[in-house]
PDB file of C-alpha atoms in Angstrom:
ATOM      1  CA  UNK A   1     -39.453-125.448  -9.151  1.00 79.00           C
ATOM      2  CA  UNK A   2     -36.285-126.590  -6.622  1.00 89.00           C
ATOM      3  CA  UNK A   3     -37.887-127.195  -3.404  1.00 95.00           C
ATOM      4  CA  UNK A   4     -36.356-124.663  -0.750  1.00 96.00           C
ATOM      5  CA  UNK A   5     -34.464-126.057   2.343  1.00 98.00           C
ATOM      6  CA  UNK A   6     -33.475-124.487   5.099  1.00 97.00           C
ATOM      7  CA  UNK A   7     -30.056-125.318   7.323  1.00 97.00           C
ATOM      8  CA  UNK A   8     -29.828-123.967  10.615  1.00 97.00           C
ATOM      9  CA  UNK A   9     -26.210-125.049  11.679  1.00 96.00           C
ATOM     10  CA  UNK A  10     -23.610-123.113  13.707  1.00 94.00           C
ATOM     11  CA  UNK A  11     -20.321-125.172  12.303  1.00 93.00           C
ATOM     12  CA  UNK A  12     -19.248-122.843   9.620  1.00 93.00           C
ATOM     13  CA  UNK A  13     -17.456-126.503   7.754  1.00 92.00           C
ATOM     14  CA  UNK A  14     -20.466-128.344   8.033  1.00 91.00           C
ATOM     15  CA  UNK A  15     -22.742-126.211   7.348  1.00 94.00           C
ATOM     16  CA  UNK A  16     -21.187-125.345   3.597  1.00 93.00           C
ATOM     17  CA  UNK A  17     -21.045-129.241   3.042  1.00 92.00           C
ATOM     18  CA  UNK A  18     -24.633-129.664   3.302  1.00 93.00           C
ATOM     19  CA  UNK A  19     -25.446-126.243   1.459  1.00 95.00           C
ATOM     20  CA  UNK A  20     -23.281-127.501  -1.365  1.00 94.00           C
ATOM     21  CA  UNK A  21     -24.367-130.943  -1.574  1.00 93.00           C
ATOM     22  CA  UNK A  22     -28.061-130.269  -1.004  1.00 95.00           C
ATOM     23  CA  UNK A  23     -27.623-127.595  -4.566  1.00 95.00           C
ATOM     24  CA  UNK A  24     -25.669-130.218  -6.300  1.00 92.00           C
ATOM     25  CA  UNK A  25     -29.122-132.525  -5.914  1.00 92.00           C
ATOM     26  CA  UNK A  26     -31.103-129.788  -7.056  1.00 94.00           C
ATOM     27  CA  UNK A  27     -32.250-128.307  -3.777  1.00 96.00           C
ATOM     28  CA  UNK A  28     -32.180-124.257  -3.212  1.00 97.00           C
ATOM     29  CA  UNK A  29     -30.917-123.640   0.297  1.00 97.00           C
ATOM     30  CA  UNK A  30     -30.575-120.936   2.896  1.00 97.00           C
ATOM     31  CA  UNK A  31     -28.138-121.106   5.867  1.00 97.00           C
ATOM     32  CA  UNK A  32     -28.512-119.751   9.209  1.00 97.00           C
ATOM     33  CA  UNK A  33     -25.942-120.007  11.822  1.00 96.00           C
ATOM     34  CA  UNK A  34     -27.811-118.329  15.047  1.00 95.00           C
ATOM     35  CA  UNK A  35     -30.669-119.708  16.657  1.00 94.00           C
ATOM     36  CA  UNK A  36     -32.870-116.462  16.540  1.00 93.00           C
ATOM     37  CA  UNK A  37     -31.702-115.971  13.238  1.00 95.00           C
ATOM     38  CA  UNK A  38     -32.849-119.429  12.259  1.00 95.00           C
ATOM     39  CA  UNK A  39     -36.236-119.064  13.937  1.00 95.00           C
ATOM     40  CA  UNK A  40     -36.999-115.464  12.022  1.00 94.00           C
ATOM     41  CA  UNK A  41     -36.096-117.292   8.884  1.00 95.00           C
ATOM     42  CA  UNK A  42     -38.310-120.411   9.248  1.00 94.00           C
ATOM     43  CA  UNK A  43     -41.097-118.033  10.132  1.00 93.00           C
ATOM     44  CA  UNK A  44     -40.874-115.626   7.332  1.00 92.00           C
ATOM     45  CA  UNK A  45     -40.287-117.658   4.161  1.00 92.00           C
ATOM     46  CA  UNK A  46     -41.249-121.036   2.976  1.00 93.00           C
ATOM     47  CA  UNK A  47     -39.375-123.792   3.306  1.00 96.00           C
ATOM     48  CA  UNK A  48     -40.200-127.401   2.214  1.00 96.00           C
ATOM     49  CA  UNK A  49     -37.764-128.985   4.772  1.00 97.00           C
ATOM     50  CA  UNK A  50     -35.390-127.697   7.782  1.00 97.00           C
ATOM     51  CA  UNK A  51     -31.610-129.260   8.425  1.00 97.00           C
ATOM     52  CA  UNK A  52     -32.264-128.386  12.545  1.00 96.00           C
ATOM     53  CA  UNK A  53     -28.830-128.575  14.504  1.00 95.00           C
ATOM     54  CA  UNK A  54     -29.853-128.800  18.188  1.00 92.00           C
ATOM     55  CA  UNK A  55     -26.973-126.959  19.820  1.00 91.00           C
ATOM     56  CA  UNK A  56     -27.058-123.764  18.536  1.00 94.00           C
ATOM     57  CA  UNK A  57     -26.138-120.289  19.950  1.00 94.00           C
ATOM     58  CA  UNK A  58     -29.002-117.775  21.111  1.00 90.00           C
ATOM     59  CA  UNK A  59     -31.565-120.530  20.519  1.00 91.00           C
ATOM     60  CA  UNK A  60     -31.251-123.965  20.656  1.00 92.00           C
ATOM     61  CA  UNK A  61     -33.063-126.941  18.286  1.00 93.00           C
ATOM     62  CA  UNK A  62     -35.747-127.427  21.007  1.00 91.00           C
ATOM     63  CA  UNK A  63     -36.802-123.816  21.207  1.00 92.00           C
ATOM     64  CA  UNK A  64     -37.106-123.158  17.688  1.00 94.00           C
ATOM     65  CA  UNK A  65     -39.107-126.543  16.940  1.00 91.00           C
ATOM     66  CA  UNK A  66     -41.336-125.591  19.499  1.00 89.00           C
ATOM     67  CA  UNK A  67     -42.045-122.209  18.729  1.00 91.00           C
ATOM     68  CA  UNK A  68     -42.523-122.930  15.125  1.00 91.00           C
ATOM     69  CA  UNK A  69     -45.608-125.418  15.687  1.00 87.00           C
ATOM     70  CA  UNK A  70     -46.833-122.873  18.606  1.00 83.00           C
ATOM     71  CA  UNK A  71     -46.953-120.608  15.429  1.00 85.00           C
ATOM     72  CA  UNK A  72     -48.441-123.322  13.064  1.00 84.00           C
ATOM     73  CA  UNK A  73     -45.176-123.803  10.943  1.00 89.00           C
ATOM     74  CA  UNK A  74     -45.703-127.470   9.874  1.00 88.00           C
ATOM     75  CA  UNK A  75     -42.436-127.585   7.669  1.00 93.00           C
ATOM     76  CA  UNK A  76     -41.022-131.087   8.176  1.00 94.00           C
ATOM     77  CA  UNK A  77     -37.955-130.971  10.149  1.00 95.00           C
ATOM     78  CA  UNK A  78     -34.965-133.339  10.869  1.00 94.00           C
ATOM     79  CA  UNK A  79     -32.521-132.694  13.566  1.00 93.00           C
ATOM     80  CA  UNK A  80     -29.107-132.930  13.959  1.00 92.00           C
ATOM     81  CA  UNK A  81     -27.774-134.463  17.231  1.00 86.00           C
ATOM     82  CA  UNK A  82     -24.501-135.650  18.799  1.00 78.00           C
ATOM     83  CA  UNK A  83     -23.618-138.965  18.366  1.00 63.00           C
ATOM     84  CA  UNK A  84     -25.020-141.611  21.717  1.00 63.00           C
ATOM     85  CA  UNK A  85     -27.354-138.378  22.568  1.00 69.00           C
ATOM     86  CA  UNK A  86     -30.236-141.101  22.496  1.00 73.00           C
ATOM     87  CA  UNK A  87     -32.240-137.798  24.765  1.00 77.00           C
ATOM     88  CA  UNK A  88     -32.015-135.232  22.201  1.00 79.00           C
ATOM     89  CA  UNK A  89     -32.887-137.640  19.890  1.00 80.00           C
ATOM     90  CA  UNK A  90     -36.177-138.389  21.764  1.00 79.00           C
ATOM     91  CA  UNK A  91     -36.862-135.027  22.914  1.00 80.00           C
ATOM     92  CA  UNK A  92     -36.728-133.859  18.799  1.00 81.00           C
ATOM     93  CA  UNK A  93     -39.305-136.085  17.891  1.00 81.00           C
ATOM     94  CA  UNK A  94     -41.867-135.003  20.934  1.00 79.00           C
ATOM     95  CA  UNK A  95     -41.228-131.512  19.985  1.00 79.00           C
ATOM     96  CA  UNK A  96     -42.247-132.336  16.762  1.00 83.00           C
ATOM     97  CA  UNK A  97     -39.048-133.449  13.953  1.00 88.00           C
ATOM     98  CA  UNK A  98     -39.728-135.822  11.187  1.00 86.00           C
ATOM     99  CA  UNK A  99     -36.452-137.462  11.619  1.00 87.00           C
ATOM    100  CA  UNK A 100     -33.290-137.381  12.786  1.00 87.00           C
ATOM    101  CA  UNK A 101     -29.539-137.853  12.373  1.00 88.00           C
ATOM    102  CA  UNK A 102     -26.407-138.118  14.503  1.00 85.00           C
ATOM    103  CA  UNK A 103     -22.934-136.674  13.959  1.00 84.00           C
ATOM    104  CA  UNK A 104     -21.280-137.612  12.277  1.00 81.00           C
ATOM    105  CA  UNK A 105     -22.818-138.594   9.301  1.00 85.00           C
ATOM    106  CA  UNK A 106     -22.402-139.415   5.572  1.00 84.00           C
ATOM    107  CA  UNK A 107     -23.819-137.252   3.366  1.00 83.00           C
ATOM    108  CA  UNK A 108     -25.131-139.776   1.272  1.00 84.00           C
ATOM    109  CA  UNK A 109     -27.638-141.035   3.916  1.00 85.00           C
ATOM    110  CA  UNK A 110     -28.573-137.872   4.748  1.00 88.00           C
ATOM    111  CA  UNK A 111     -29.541-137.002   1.046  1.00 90.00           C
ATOM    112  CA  UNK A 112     -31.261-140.398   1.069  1.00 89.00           C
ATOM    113  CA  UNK A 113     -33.066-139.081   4.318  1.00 88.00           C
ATOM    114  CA  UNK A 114     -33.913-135.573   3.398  1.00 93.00           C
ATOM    115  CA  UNK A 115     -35.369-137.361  -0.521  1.00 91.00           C
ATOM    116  CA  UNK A 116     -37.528-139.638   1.781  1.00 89.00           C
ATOM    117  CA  UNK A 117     -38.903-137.051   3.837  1.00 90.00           C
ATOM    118  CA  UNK A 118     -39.718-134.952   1.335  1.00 92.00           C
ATOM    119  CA  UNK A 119     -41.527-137.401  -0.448  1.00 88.00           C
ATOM    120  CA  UNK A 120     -43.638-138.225   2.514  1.00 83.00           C
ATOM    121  CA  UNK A 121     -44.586-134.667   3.100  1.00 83.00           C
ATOM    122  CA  UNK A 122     -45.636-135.138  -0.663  1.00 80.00           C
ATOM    123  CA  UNK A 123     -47.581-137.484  -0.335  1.00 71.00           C
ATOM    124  CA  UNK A 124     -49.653-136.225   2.401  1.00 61.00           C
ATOM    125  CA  UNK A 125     -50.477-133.681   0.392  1.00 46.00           C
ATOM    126  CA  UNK A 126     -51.353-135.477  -2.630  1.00 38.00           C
ATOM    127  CA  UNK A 127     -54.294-138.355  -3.400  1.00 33.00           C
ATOM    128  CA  UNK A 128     -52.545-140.641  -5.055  1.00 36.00           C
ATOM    129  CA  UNK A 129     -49.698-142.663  -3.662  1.00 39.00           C
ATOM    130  CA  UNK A 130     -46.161-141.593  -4.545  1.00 40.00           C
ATOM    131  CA  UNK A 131     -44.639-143.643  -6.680  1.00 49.00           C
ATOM    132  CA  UNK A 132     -41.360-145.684  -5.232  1.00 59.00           C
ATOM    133  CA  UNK A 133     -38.038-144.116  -5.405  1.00 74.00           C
ATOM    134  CA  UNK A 134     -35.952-146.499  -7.976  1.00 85.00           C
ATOM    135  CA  UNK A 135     -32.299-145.704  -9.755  1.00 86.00           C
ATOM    136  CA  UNK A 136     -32.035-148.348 -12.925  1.00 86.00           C
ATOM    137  CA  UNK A 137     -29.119-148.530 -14.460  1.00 84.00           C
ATOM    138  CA  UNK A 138     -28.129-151.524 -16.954  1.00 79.00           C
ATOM    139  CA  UNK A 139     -29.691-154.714 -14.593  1.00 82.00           C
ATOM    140  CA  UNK A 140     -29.197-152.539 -11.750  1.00 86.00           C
ATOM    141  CA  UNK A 141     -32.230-151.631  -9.470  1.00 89.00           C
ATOM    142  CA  UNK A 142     -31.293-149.528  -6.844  1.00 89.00           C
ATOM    143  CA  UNK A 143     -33.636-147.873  -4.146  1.00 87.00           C
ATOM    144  CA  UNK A 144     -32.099-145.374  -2.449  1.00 80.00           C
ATOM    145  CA  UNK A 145     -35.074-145.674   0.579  1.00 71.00           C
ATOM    146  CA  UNK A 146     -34.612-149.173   1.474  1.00 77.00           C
ATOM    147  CA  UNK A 147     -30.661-149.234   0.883  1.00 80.00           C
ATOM    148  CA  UNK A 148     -31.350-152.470  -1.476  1.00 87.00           C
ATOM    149  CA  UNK A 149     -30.079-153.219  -4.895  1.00 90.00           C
ATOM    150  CA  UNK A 150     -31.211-155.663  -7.096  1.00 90.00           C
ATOM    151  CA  UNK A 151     -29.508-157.238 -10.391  1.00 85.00           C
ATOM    152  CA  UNK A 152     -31.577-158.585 -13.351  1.00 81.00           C
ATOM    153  CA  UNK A 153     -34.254-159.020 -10.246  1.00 83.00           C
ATOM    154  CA  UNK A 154     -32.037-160.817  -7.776  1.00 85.00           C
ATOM    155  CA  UNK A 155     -30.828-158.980  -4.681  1.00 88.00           C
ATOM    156  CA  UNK A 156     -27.389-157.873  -4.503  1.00 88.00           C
ATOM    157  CA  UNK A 157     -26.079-158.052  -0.785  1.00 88.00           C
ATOM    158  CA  UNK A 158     -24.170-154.791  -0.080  1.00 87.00           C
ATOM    159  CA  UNK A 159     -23.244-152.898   3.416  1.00 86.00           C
ATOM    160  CA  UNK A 160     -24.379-149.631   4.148  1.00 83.00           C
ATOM    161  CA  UNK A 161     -21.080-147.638   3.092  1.00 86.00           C
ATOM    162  CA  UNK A 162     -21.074-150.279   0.036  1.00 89.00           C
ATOM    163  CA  UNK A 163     -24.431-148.969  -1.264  1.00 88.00           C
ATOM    164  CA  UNK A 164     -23.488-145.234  -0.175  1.00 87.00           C
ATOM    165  CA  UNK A 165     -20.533-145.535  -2.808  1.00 90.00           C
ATOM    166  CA  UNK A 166     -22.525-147.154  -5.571  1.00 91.00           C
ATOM    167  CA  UNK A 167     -25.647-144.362  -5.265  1.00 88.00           C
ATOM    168  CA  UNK A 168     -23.457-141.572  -5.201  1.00 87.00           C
ATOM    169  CA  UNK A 169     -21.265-142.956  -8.153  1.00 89.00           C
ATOM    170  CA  UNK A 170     -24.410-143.873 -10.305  1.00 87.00           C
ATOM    171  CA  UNK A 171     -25.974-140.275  -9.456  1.00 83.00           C
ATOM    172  CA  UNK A 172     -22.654-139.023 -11.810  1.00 86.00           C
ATOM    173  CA  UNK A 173     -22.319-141.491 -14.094  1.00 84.00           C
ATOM    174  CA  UNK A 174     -19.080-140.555 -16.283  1.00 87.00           C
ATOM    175  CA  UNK A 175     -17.713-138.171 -13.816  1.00 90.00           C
ATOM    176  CA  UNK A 176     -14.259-138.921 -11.934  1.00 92.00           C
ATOM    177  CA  UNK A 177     -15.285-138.672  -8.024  1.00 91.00           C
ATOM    178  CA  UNK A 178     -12.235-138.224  -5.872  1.00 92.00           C
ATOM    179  CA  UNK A 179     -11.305-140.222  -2.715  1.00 90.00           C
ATOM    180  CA  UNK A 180     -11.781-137.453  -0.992  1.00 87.00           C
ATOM    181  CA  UNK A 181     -14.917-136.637  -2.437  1.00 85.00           C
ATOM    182  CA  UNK A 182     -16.331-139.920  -1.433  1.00 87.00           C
ATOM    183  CA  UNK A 183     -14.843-139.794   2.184  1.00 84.00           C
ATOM    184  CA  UNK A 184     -16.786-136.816   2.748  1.00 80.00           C
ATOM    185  CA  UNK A 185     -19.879-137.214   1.271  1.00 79.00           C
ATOM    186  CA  UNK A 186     -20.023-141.096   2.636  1.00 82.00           C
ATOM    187  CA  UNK A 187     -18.054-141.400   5.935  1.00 79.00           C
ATOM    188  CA  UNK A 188     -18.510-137.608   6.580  1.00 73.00           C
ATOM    189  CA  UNK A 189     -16.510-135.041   6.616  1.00 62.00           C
ATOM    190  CA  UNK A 190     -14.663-135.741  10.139  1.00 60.00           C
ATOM    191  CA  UNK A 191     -13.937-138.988   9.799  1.00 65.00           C
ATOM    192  CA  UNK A 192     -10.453-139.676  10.845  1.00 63.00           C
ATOM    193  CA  UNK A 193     -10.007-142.781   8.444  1.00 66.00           C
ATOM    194  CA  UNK A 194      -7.468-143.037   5.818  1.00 73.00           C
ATOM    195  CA  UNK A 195      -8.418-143.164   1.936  1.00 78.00           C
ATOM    196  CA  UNK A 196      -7.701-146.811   2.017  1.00 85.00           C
ATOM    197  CA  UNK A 197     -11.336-147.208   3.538  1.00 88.00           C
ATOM    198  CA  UNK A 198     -12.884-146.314   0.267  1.00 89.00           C
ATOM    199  CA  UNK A 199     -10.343-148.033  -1.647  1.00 91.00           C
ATOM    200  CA  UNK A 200     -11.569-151.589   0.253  1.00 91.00           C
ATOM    201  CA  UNK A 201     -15.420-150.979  -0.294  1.00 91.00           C
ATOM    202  CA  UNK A 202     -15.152-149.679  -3.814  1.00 93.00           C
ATOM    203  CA  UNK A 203     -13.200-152.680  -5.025  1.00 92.00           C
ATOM    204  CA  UNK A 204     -15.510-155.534  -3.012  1.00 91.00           C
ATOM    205  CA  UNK A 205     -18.416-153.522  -4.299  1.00 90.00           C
ATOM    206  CA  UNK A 206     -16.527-154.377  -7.694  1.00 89.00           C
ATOM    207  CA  UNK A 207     -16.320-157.928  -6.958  1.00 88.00           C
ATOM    208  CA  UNK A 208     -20.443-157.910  -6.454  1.00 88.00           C
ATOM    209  CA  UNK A 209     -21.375-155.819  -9.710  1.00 85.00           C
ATOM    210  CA  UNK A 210     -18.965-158.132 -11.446  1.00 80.00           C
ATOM    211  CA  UNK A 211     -21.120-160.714 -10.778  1.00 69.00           C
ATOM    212  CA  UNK A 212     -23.854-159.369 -13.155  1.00 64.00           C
ATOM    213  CA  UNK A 213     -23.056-158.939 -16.770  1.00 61.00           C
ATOM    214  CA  UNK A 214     -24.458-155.891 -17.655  1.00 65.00           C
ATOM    215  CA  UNK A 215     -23.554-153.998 -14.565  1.00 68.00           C
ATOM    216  CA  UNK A 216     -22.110-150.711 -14.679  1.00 78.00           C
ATOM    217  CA  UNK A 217     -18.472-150.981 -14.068  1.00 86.00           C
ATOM    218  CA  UNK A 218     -16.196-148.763 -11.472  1.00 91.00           C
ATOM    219  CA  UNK A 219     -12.798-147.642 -13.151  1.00 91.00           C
ATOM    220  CA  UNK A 220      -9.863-146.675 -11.079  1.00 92.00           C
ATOM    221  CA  UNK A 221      -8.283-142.904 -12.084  1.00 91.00           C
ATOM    222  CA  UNK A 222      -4.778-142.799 -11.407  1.00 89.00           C
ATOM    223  CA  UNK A 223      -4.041-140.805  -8.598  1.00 87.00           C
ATOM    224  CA  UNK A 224      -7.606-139.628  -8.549  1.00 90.00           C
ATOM    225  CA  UNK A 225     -10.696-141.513  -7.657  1.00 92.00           C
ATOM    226  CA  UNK A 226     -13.132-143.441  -8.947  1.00 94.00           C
ATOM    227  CA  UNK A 227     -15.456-143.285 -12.369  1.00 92.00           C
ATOM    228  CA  UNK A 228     -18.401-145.101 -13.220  1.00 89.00           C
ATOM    229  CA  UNK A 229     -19.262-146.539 -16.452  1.00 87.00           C
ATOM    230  CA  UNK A 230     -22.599-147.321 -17.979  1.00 80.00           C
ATOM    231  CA  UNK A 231     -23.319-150.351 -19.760  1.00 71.00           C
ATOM    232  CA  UNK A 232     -23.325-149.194 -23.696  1.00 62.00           C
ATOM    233  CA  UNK A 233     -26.385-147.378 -24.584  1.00 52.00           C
ATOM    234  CA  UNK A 234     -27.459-147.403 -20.777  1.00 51.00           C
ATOM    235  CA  UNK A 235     -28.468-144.252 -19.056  1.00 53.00           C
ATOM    236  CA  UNK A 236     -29.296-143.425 -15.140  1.00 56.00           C
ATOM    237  CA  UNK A 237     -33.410-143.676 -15.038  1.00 59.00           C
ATOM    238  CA  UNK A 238     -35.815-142.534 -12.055  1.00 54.00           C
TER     239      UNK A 238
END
């Protein structure tokens, strides 16, 4: 059964880019652009997660949080803050969030953030430890937790927006990804950055795959994007 997360955002833009990228990883969501309307939600279904924004209209982030552990609601929650809003971020977490994120944000390390807390809440449910979140593909390790990538055991050095690229590429192995597709979901949908960003990281994350030889391999579509390639007879395995 898709576990059920709820997004309580006011930005009409944002909040369809994490509705439609939470269902593309399997997730069912509801969205809720009012405080109060946010706060009725959370208290009458069941949710295993909540996407908090903190300013919100009617209610802000603070109040719901609040009110939903004076009512017992132990959903796991991460906010959403404004970037350098180091206050928010620390009045979240003594009100009771799980995590946290700033704007703006990729929407690969948010997916990576929302798996992780999930998994937690999991596991503190469950006796037995969960088991570690790992992507193989060919040589490839990848562990979408720890942003760390291994090939044929040895550690592939990658920065942040490098490893964002190769997760969501291997997640849709076969499928042509546009530039824009991958400025959005990585860099966030207001970045003000030209396409030529992704070009840069996608071909020196090239250069480091290339190193191992039975990596998957990153083709360039014309005009397009970007497709990965499995090694032959290779599949994606969790």
């Amino acid at each position: 059964m898709a576990e059920r997360i709820l997004v309580i955002e006011d930005e009409p833009t944002l909040a369809r880019l994490l509705s439609y990228n939470l269902m593309q990883e399997g997730y069912e969501t509801t969205v809720e652009g009012h405080g109060s309307d946010g706060l009725q939600a959370a208290l009458r279904q069941s949710f295993d997660l909540i996407l908090l924004d903190i300013m919100l209209p009617g209610m802000n982030g603070f109040e719901i949080l609040t009110k939903l552990r004076q009512h017992g609601v132990r959903t796991p929650v991460i906010i959403l803050t404004a970037r350098n809003a180091e206050d928010e971020v620390v009045q979240g977490l003594r009100h009771g969030a799980d995590d946290y994120m700033t704007k703006p944000f990729g929407v690969a390390e948010l997916l990576a953030r929302v798996a992780a807390v999930l998994r937690r809440s999991r596991s503190g449910e469950a006796a037995p430890a969960a088991e570690e979140n790992v992507i193989r593909v060919g040589d490839l390790a990848i562990y979408p937790d720890k942003y760390e990538v291994t090939a044929g055991g040895e550690p592939v050095a990658l920065r942040p927006k490098e490893f964002e690229v190769l997760l969501y590429l291997v997640q849709r192995p076969g499928v042509v990804v546009t530039r824009d597709d991958l400025m959005n979901v990585v860099w966030g949908f207001d970045y003000i950055g030209g396409q030529r960003t992704v070009d840069v990281h996608v071909s020196s994350l090239r250069k480091k795959l290339e190193l191992s030889p039975q990596s998957v391999q990153i083709e360039s579509i014309r005009g397009v994007g970007y497709k990965l390639v499995l090694p032959r007879r290779e599949g994606v395995k969790h």
